[in-house]
């Protein structure tokens, strides 16, 4: 029970008594859970010694190992400074980091102790154990952040209020314990002072996650909503990868970030933190000794796994609606970008076929820039720089960025297709009286389209697949929805596989539709 | 009635002048063939007339009106063109190739256009190919469809640019037959061609093009049987020529003799004739003309029919017969070998020429 002692000792020098108490209750509650629930033995550190014959291991035994952390979290610093990790592997969220350990890619993963316990309750990590790190070694103070000092002052005032009237305790009870109700209370909003935009991840149970019917829920959601109410404002949440939170707030796209974020000196250099409302510790996860030896045991049959997967990831809390919405977003971006890109591509092609230099040069520059940047970078440039201070919807930004790429590609595809139509046919058309445009419309274009279609179709497939990165700019597309579900259900495989199947299906359907169109276009012309 | 006139047409590509001061008139119902060596601007002339490559200077008048970029699209409907490589619209079947101009440009209804197309297809012998795609046709068939497509515009004149040059020899006949029928029906046509027999039979007039314009023109008989100017003659009689310039007394005579041997070998001149040509060249140049005059121009030539071989030697100076003053043995050899010897003097340039037939 060293960790319990550590909790008290560590908590004593920084946080107020309430936080110590909370921390302690957490651990005691978890002890109870660990002993009484069927997953007893998951937390051997807290459970009775040697319950499973595992040797008690100490956090200090895990120095110098391959260590998995979440990108943008505080744990990479611990990995380097305290654990002296031989290698640090970065993952977009904690689920992936844990799975890296499960699969043997990393020996340990570092994370928030409380969240880790919650994750382990799902039963997906039975072959792994949590080893806690004493609070005097590491502890973190959680706070919201902003770039706006008056706003933070307001928040501190607000925090003082909810701390003293017991609301903060109630919030803790509502969200932070295993038996918490986790139901968002009704909060009256809309005092007419505008809208508070809040950056949050939506993938952190129980602070910020997508709950029943796709609504955001969690401690931080309630926290931010209450704060908005306090300010007499409406609230709007933007969700994004954890690593994108601070850049997002810095760019001014959100006034405040609320995601159970720890205060660190580096972060405090770029944003302003409020006073902390909670203190937490860290832990590491690693494989159980027994599991290390006999890793790779199979589950109890594929059908059961599938049933369970569907139940947990799709049916429960109507998560299939999330998938449908994500799919809708992916298709909206893809199809809009295709349409806009096609129009742009026609224009690019028009400039490319001009004989004059001055018409081609801008197109060359445009192509060079668009093709010279990785898509993610281009997307971020558009989101944070080009549309930096304006409050356009991220979906619109994604459409613009993808349309520009499509435009460049389609322009070149069309130009090359037009070049394949032999000039004699065009001259023949002109020689019986067609205008240049008439000859283009009747002779060049139909043939060019036929040549261009396969490349165009290919480009569209690439586009649909390429949109999987829009999660970087706070869009919940199909891929990101998969992540959100994973972070909620702690199921490593099913959501990925399901999302993969959905992608595959829409792409196959799209290809089939296009093929049909191609056949129409090409067959229709000759017998017309 | 003059249907098409060219007035001082000139065409330049960059620094290069391809056509200069070309003028002519074409009468209604006339068939004019344009012949000439490759690269002499025959295509350029046709494409200048219908402004596919507008002339740099000069005017074209069609049915009395001056053509310009503004009225050319309209004019082209009545002055259509057939190309060497057909140019069928690959995205349409044969029928659509022939109807599309009618429906788009002549504003005919589809049934009307198709009726007309069927009539025309009958005249070019392709009634049963109406719904083939261009890819399924042979070269000869393609060219006939291209002609049909032009006819569908009810043209006043058809320009042909080497309509049979891209065809297998076996298919030339089916296309020339169609053009012949058009001639019979009174269609005005301007035909660039390398088919000499065809040009001779079908035309009312022939233009021979060279030296940036119409070098010689006349009836087919005049051009094909009695061409007046040397380049026309060389072209019509397919004269093969070897030329060599001597600039000084110590010229490279080995090169000259090698050149003659190559020339004879290339055109398979028989050994006896080759020996005679070589002997004449050697005696005339080496022993008679150069020792006295120091320079000369040698030319050996014969027409494709090989009815005669010619040797000509031109040398500068006063009017003088080199054979009268030359080395006696050499002159005797020359006189023995030659069938006929003529001498000419161009007083203006001060050049004597000996023309010798073998
Ligand atoms: N677009 C062009 N740009 C530059 N030079 C050209 C162009 N078209 C033709 N020429 C030049 O003009 C000259 C005449 O060409 P043209 O095609 O009219 O000859 P032609 O008599 O039709 O020859 P052929 O019998 O080979 O078809 C050639 O020397 C050619 O190189
Ligand atoms: Mg030509």
Tab-separated table of C-alpha atoms in Angstrom, chain A residues 151-493:
chain	number	residue	atom	x	y	z
A	151	UNK	CA	-11.455	35.329	-19.141
A	152	UNK	CA	-9.200	33.219	-16.919
A	153	UNK	CA	-9.763	35.674	-14.077
A	154	UNK	CA	-13.476	35.191	-14.609
A	155	UNK	CA	-12.986	31.456	-14.523
A	156	UNK	CA	-11.053	31.578	-11.262
A	157	UNK	CA	-13.872	33.611	-9.796
A	158	UNK	CA	-16.355	31.042	-11.084
A	159	UNK	CA	-14.230	28.196	-9.684
A	160	UNK	CA	-14.123	29.835	-6.304
A	161	UNK	CA	-17.913	29.944	-6.405
A	162	UNK	CA	-18.534	26.328	-7.350
A	163	UNK	CA	-15.926	25.152	-4.921
A	164	UNK	CA	-17.552	26.916	-2.023
A	165	UNK	CA	-21.178	26.091	-2.870
A	166	UNK	CA	-20.440	22.387	-3.309
A	167	UNK	CA	-21.090	22.271	-7.065
A	168	UNK	CA	-17.527	21.105	-7.737
A	169	UNK	CA	-18.015	18.172	-5.360
A	170	UNK	CA	-21.299	17.346	-7.008
A	171	UNK	CA	-19.616	17.382	-10.388
A	172	UNK	CA	-16.941	15.036	-9.089
A	173	UNK	CA	-19.623	12.700	-7.798
A	174	UNK	CA	-21.482	12.865	-11.046
A	175	UNK	CA	-18.577	11.942	-13.267
A	176	UNK	CA	-15.433	10.722	-11.651
A	177	UNK	CA	-16.328	7.498	-9.862
A	178	UNK	CA	-17.076	4.125	-11.275
A	179	UNK	CA	-20.613	4.224	-9.953
A	180	UNK	CA	-21.192	7.849	-10.968
A	181	UNK	CA	-24.400	8.495	-12.859
A	182	UNK	CA	-22.596	10.252	-15.717
A	183	UNK	CA	-25.603	12.201	-16.758
A	184	UNK	CA	-25.319	15.734	-17.940
A	185	UNK	CA	-27.468	17.994	-15.787
A	186	UNK	CA	-29.617	20.634	-17.426
A	187	UNK	CA	-27.853	23.956	-17.327
A	188	UNK	CA	-29.571	27.149	-18.385
A	189	UNK	CA	-27.632	28.904	-21.094
A	190	UNK	CA	-28.028	31.859	-23.366
A	191	UNK	CA	-27.780	34.986	-21.267
A	192	UNK	CA	-27.348	36.858	-24.532
A	193	UNK	CA	-23.630	37.541	-24.159
A	194	UNK	CA	-22.622	35.547	-27.208
A	195	UNK	CA	-21.084	32.093	-27.482
A	196	UNK	CA	-18.146	30.604	-25.621
A	197	UNK	CA	-16.210	28.314	-27.940
A	198	UNK	CA	-14.455	25.497	-26.102
A	199	UNK	CA	-11.725	23.232	-27.436
A	200	UNK	CA	-11.919	19.692	-26.122
A	201	UNK	CA	-10.960	16.197	-27.262
A	202	UNK	CA	-14.197	14.273	-26.959
A	203	UNK	CA	-12.139	11.132	-26.479
A	204	UNK	CA	-11.402	11.291	-22.739
A	205	UNK	CA	-13.749	9.408	-20.517
A	206	UNK	CA	-15.054	10.643	-18.144
A	207	UNK	CA	-13.952	14.232	-18.755
A	208	UNK	CA	-14.794	14.861	-22.357
A	209	UNK	CA	-16.351	12.138	-24.447
A	210	UNK	CA	-19.231	11.371	-26.704
A	211	UNK	CA	-21.991	9.884	-24.634
A	212	UNK	CA	-25.492	8.696	-25.340
A	213	UNK	CA	-26.817	9.576	-28.765
A	214	UNK	CA	-23.688	11.353	-29.780
A	215	UNK	CA	-23.902	14.222	-27.314
A	216	UNK	CA	-20.725	15.413	-25.676
A	217	UNK	CA	-20.614	14.641	-21.980
A	218	UNK	CA	-18.127	14.572	-19.130
A	219	UNK	CA	-16.729	16.534	-16.263
A	220	UNK	CA	-15.088	19.132	-18.439
A	221	UNK	CA	-18.151	19.491	-20.589
A	222	UNK	CA	-20.207	20.261	-17.539
A	223	UNK	CA	-17.461	22.481	-16.214
A	224	UNK	CA	-17.280	24.539	-19.418
A	225	UNK	CA	-21.021	24.649	-19.810
A	226	UNK	CA	-21.449	25.917	-16.281
A	227	UNK	CA	-18.800	28.501	-16.896
A	228	UNK	CA	-20.590	29.653	-20.047
A	229	UNK	CA	-23.790	29.907	-18.037
A	230	UNK	CA	-21.919	31.886	-15.417
A	231	UNK	CA	-20.806	34.288	-18.151
A	232	UNK	CA	-24.312	34.479	-19.557
A	233	UNK	CA	-23.176	32.923	-22.814
A	234	UNK	CA	-24.060	30.003	-25.046
A	235	UNK	CA	-21.479	27.280	-25.385
A	236	UNK	CA	-20.061	25.572	-28.455
A	237	UNK	CA	-17.560	22.686	-28.379
A	238	UNK	CA	-14.934	21.973	-31.012
A	239	UNK	CA	-13.416	18.511	-30.777
A	240	UNK	CA	-9.957	17.567	-31.976
A	241	UNK	CA	-6.909	15.425	-31.277
A	242	UNK	CA	-5.400	16.093	-27.883
A	243	UNK	CA	-2.268	17.512	-29.476
A	244	UNK	CA	-4.320	20.044	-31.404
A	245	UNK	CA	-5.976	21.649	-28.364
A	246	UNK	CA	-3.390	24.263	-27.518
A	247	UNK	CA	-2.690	25.308	-31.142
A	248	UNK	CA	-6.435	25.605	-31.603
A	249	UNK	CA	-6.845	27.944	-28.667
A	250	UNK	CA	-3.712	29.855	-29.644
A	251	UNK	CA	-5.119	30.446	-33.114
A	252	UNK	CA	-8.124	32.070	-31.500
A	253	UNK	CA	-10.583	29.535	-32.842
A	254	UNK	CA	-11.683	28.716	-29.301
A	255	UNK	CA	-11.611	31.034	-26.305
A	256	UNK	CA	-10.936	28.306	-23.833
A	257	UNK	CA	-9.617	24.753	-23.672
A	258	UNK	CA	-11.167	22.270	-21.244
A	259	UNK	CA	-9.914	18.715	-21.407
A	260	UNK	CA	-8.560	17.700	-17.990
A	261	UNK	CA	-5.282	19.257	-19.026
A	262	UNK	CA	-2.338	19.276	-16.623
A	263	UNK	CA	-0.490	22.466	-15.895
A	264	UNK	CA	3.127	22.316	-17.052
A	265	UNK	CA	5.714	25.070	-17.311
A	266	UNK	CA	6.039	24.626	-21.108
A	267	UNK	CA	2.319	24.906	-21.628
A	268	UNK	CA	2.125	27.846	-19.271
A	269	UNK	CA	4.525	29.656	-21.570
A	270	UNK	CA	2.084	29.629	-24.445
A	271	UNK	CA	-1.305	29.696	-22.716
A	272	UNK	CA	-2.687	30.999	-19.450
A	273	UNK	CA	-3.951	28.386	-16.988
A	274	UNK	CA	-6.724	28.874	-14.505
A	275	UNK	CA	-6.355	27.855	-10.887
A	276	UNK	CA	-6.383	24.055	-10.674
A	277	UNK	CA	-9.488	22.178	-9.661
A	278	UNK	CA	-8.024	18.709	-9.273
A	279	UNK	CA	-4.720	16.991	-8.642
A	280	UNK	CA	-4.022	13.585	-10.083
A	281	UNK	CA	-1.163	11.209	-10.280
A	282	UNK	CA	0.341	9.061	-12.977
A	283	UNK	CA	0.771	5.342	-13.397
A	284	UNK	CA	2.326	2.973	-15.802
A	285	UNK	CA	0.821	-0.076	-17.427
A	286	UNK	CA	2.722	-3.138	-18.447
A	287	UNK	CA	2.057	-6.761	-19.214
A	288	UNK	CA	1.566	-9.115	-16.331
A	289	UNK	CA	4.456	-11.445	-15.841
A	290	UNK	CA	2.241	-14.442	-16.533
A	291	UNK	CA	0.823	-12.829	-19.628
A	292	UNK	CA	4.269	-12.075	-20.966
A	293	UNK	CA	5.003	-15.767	-21.044
A	294	UNK	CA	1.797	-17.055	-22.648
A	295	UNK	CA	0.816	-14.086	-24.746
A	296	UNK	CA	-1.448	-14.507	-27.726
A	297	UNK	CA	-4.288	-16.532	-26.217
A	298	UNK	CA	-7.399	-16.385	-28.429
A	299	UNK	CA	-10.793	-15.104	-27.386
A	300	UNK	CA	-13.774	-17.359	-26.979
A	301	UNK	CA	-14.746	-17.660	-30.599
A	302	UNK	CA	-15.204	-15.226	-33.437
A	303	UNK	CA	-18.994	-15.045	-33.319
A	304	UNK	CA	-19.006	-14.127	-29.669
A	305	UNK	CA	-16.367	-11.520	-30.290
A	306	UNK	CA	-18.357	-10.081	-33.168
A	307	UNK	CA	-21.595	-10.001	-31.194
A	308	UNK	CA	-19.927	-8.393	-28.282
A	309	UNK	CA	-18.160	-5.927	-30.559
A	310	UNK	CA	-21.364	-4.898	-32.295
A	311	UNK	CA	-23.193	-4.596	-29.017
A	312	UNK	CA	-20.507	-2.570	-27.344
A	313	UNK	CA	-19.342	-0.393	-30.209
A	314	UNK	CA	-22.444	0.126	-32.285
A	315	UNK	CA	-25.627	-0.624	-30.390
A	316	UNK	CA	-24.833	0.691	-26.941
A	317	UNK	CA	-25.600	4.362	-26.553
A	318	UNK	CA	-26.655	4.337	-30.193
A	319	UNK	CA	-23.067	4.615	-31.292
A	320	UNK	CA	-24.041	3.617	-34.812
A	321	UNK	CA	-25.441	7.123	-35.116
A	322	UNK	CA	-21.944	8.444	-34.640
A	323	UNK	CA	-20.774	6.262	-37.488
A	324	UNK	CA	-23.596	7.505	-39.684
A	325	UNK	CA	-22.771	11.118	-38.865
A	326	UNK	CA	-19.071	10.502	-39.469
A	327	UNK	CA	-19.837	8.883	-42.767
A	328	UNK	CA	-22.014	11.859	-43.641
A	329	UNK	CA	-19.158	14.228	-42.883
A	330	UNK	CA	-16.676	12.158	-44.889
A	331	UNK	CA	-19.032	12.073	-47.862
A	332	UNK	CA	-19.895	15.754	-47.577
A	333	UNK	CA	-16.249	16.713	-47.663
A	334	UNK	CA	-15.375	14.258	-50.437
A	335	UNK	CA	-18.266	15.049	-52.725
A	336	UNK	CA	-18.124	18.822	-52.212
A	337	UNK	CA	-14.369	18.835	-52.751
A	338	UNK	CA	-14.853	16.751	-55.874
A	339	UNK	CA	-17.411	19.147	-57.315
A	340	UNK	CA	-15.460	22.277	-56.420
A	341	UNK	CA	-12.224	20.601	-57.517
A	342	UNK	CA	-13.721	19.672	-60.858
A	343	UNK	CA	-14.770	23.244	-61.562
A	344	UNK	CA	-11.350	24.454	-60.481
A	345	UNK	CA	-9.696	21.705	-62.527
A	346	UNK	CA	-11.524	22.869	-65.657
A	347	UNK	CA	-10.212	26.345	-65.087
A	348	UNK	CA	-6.668	25.069	-64.465
A	349	UNK	CA	-6.880	22.999	-67.624
A	350	UNK	CA	-8.163	26.016	-69.547
A	351	UNK	CA	-5.098	27.983	-68.469
A	352	UNK	CA	-2.764	25.079	-69.189
A	353	UNK	CA	-3.884	24.736	-72.800
A	354	UNK	CA	-3.360	28.458	-73.446
A	355	UNK	CA	-0.279	29.016	-75.489
A	356	UNK	CA	0.759	32.142	-73.641
A	357	UNK	CA	3.308	31.806	-70.899
A	358	UNK	CA	1.698	34.205	-68.473
A	359	UNK	CA	-1.384	32.015	-68.337
A	360	UNK	CA	0.574	28.886	-67.498
A	361	UNK	CA	2.965	30.279	-64.920
A	362	UNK	CA	0.435	30.859	-62.129
A	363	UNK	CA	-0.877	27.362	-62.667
A	364	UNK	CA	2.623	25.920	-62.475
A	365	UNK	CA	3.210	27.729	-59.183
A	366	UNK	CA	-0.126	26.591	-57.827
A	367	UNK	CA	0.600	22.982	-58.779
A	368	UNK	CA	4.056	23.140	-57.252
A	369	UNK	CA	2.730	24.400	-53.927
A	370	UNK	CA	-0.185	22.007	-53.762
A	371	UNK	CA	1.910	18.993	-54.697
A	372	UNK	CA	4.874	20.043	-52.597
A	373	UNK	CA	3.035	19.894	-49.279
A	374	UNK	CA	1.807	16.842	-47.389
A	375	UNK	CA	-1.963	16.925	-47.174
A	376	UNK	CA	-1.973	17.190	-43.376
A	377	UNK	CA	0.333	20.159	-43.480
A	378	UNK	CA	-1.724	21.828	-46.167
A	379	UNK	CA	-4.856	21.284	-44.126
A	380	UNK	CA	-3.293	22.792	-41.014
A	381	UNK	CA	-1.912	25.718	-42.992
A	382	UNK	CA	-5.392	26.446	-44.228
A	383	UNK	CA	-7.022	25.970	-40.881
A	384	UNK	CA	-4.603	27.821	-38.686
A	385	UNK	CA	-3.023	30.328	-41.045
A	386	UNK	CA	-5.144	31.063	-44.084
A	387	UNK	CA	-8.427	30.936	-42.212
A	388	UNK	CA	-6.631	31.487	-38.912
A	389	UNK	CA	-8.639	34.203	-37.291
A	390	UNK	CA	-11.883	33.766	-39.149
A	391	UNK	CA	-14.513	31.542	-37.649
A	392	UNK	CA	-15.398	29.483	-40.715
A	393	UNK	CA	-16.434	25.906	-40.107
A	394	UNK	CA	-13.585	23.387	-40.217
A	395	UNK	CA	-15.589	21.312	-42.689
A	396	UNK	CA	-15.572	24.265	-45.052
A	397	UNK	CA	-11.806	24.610	-44.612
A	398	UNK	CA	-11.349	20.914	-45.347
A	399	UNK	CA	-13.483	21.213	-48.467
A	400	UNK	CA	-11.415	24.163	-49.654
A	401	UNK	CA	-8.090	22.401	-49.023
A	402	UNK	CA	-9.149	19.144	-50.658
A	403	UNK	CA	-10.798	20.992	-53.538
A	404	UNK	CA	-7.537	22.794	-54.237
A	405	UNK	CA	-5.672	19.502	-54.384
A	406	UNK	CA	-8.369	17.942	-56.537
A	407	UNK	CA	-8.348	21.006	-58.763
A	408	UNK	CA	-4.632	20.695	-59.410
A	409	UNK	CA	-4.906	16.979	-60.131
A	410	UNK	CA	-8.011	17.199	-62.265
A	411	UNK	CA	-6.543	20.122	-64.211
A	412	UNK	CA	-3.537	18.058	-65.196
A	413	UNK	CA	-5.619	14.949	-65.904
A	414	UNK	CA	-7.915	16.939	-68.190
A	415	UNK	CA	-5.038	18.665	-69.938
A	416	UNK	CA	-3.342	15.353	-70.646
A	417	UNK	CA	-6.635	13.867	-71.804
A	418	UNK	CA	-7.215	16.757	-74.184
A	419	UNK	CA	-3.718	16.309	-75.556
A	420	UNK	CA	-4.561	12.742	-76.524
A	421	UNK	CA	-7.304	13.858	-78.912
A	422	UNK	CA	-5.603	14.153	-82.270
A	423	UNK	CA	-5.596	17.618	-83.773
A	424	UNK	CA	-6.742	16.420	-87.193
A	425	UNK	CA	-10.191	15.738	-85.783
A	426	UNK	CA	-10.336	19.258	-84.424
A	427	UNK	CA	-9.144	20.699	-87.732
A	428	UNK	CA	-11.673	18.552	-89.536
A	429	UNK	CA	-14.441	19.978	-87.371
A	430	UNK	CA	-13.200	23.515	-87.913
A	431	UNK	CA	-12.882	22.928	-91.650
A	432	UNK	CA	-16.591	22.233	-91.995
A	433	UNK	CA	-17.465	25.371	-90.060
A	434	UNK	CA	-17.355	24.608	-86.357
A	435	UNK	CA	-16.107	27.388	-84.136
A	436	UNK	CA	-13.191	26.610	-81.844
A	437	UNK	CA	-15.598	26.166	-78.962
A	438	UNK	CA	-18.014	24.081	-81.032
A	439	UNK	CA	-15.221	21.726	-82.057
A	440	UNK	CA	-14.084	21.478	-78.455
A	441	UNK	CA	-17.566	20.683	-77.204
A	442	UNK	CA	-18.450	18.160	-79.883
A	443	UNK	CA	-15.154	16.462	-80.573
A	444	UNK	CA	-12.431	17.154	-78.040
A	445	UNK	CA	-14.393	17.120	-74.822
A	446	UNK	CA	-16.308	13.834	-75.235
A	447	UNK	CA	-13.108	12.030	-76.137
A	448	UNK	CA	-11.075	13.730	-73.442
A	449	UNK	CA	-13.660	12.848	-70.819
A	450	UNK	CA	-13.447	9.226	-71.801
A	451	UNK	CA	-9.680	9.293	-71.417
A	452	UNK	CA	-9.805	11.295	-68.196
A	453	UNK	CA	-12.455	9.301	-66.353
A	454	UNK	CA	-10.282	6.498	-64.973
A	455	UNK	CA	-7.766	8.996	-63.583
A	456	UNK	CA	-10.572	11.142	-62.280
A	457	UNK	CA	-12.168	8.186	-60.547
A	458	UNK	CA	-8.855	7.197	-59.070
A	459	UNK	CA	-8.416	10.720	-57.785
A	460	UNK	CA	-11.801	10.583	-56.135
A	461	UNK	CA	-10.997	7.323	-54.371
A	462	UNK	CA	-7.771	8.881	-53.125
A	463	UNK	CA	-9.779	11.879	-52.000
A	464	UNK	CA	-12.227	9.813	-49.955
A	465	UNK	CA	-9.365	7.980	-48.297
A	466	UNK	CA	-7.394	11.190	-47.870
A	467	UNK	CA	-10.162	12.852	-45.885
A	468	UNK	CA	-9.359	10.492	-43.003
A	469	UNK	CA	-6.927	13.132	-41.734
A	470	UNK	CA	-9.487	15.871	-41.124
A	471	UNK	CA	-9.591	14.852	-37.463
A	472	UNK	CA	-6.556	17.110	-37.184
A	473	UNK	CA	-8.719	20.172	-37.538
A	474	UNK	CA	-11.557	19.272	-35.215
A	475	UNK	CA	-13.796	17.455	-37.664
A	476	UNK	CA	-15.580	14.276	-36.651
A	477	UNK	CA	-15.347	12.290	-39.830
A	478	UNK	CA	-15.611	8.530	-40.168
A	479	UNK	CA	-12.039	7.854	-39.008
A	480	UNK	CA	-12.226	10.172	-36.066
A	481	UNK	CA	-15.554	8.702	-35.018
A	482	UNK	CA	-13.838	5.334	-34.967
A	483	UNK	CA	-11.287	6.823	-32.575
A	484	UNK	CA	-13.985	8.336	-30.426
A	485	UNK	CA	-15.727	4.996	-30.085
A	486	UNK	CA	-12.476	3.258	-29.307
A	487	UNK	CA	-11.627	5.744	-26.618
A	488	UNK	CA	-15.026	5.182	-25.086
A	489	UNK	CA	-15.260	1.398	-25.297
A	490	UNK	CA	-11.557	0.644	-24.964
A	491	UNK	CA	-12.001	-1.840	-27.755
A	492	UNK	CA	-8.855	-1.758	-29.822
A	493	UNK	CA	-9.901	-3.706	-32.865
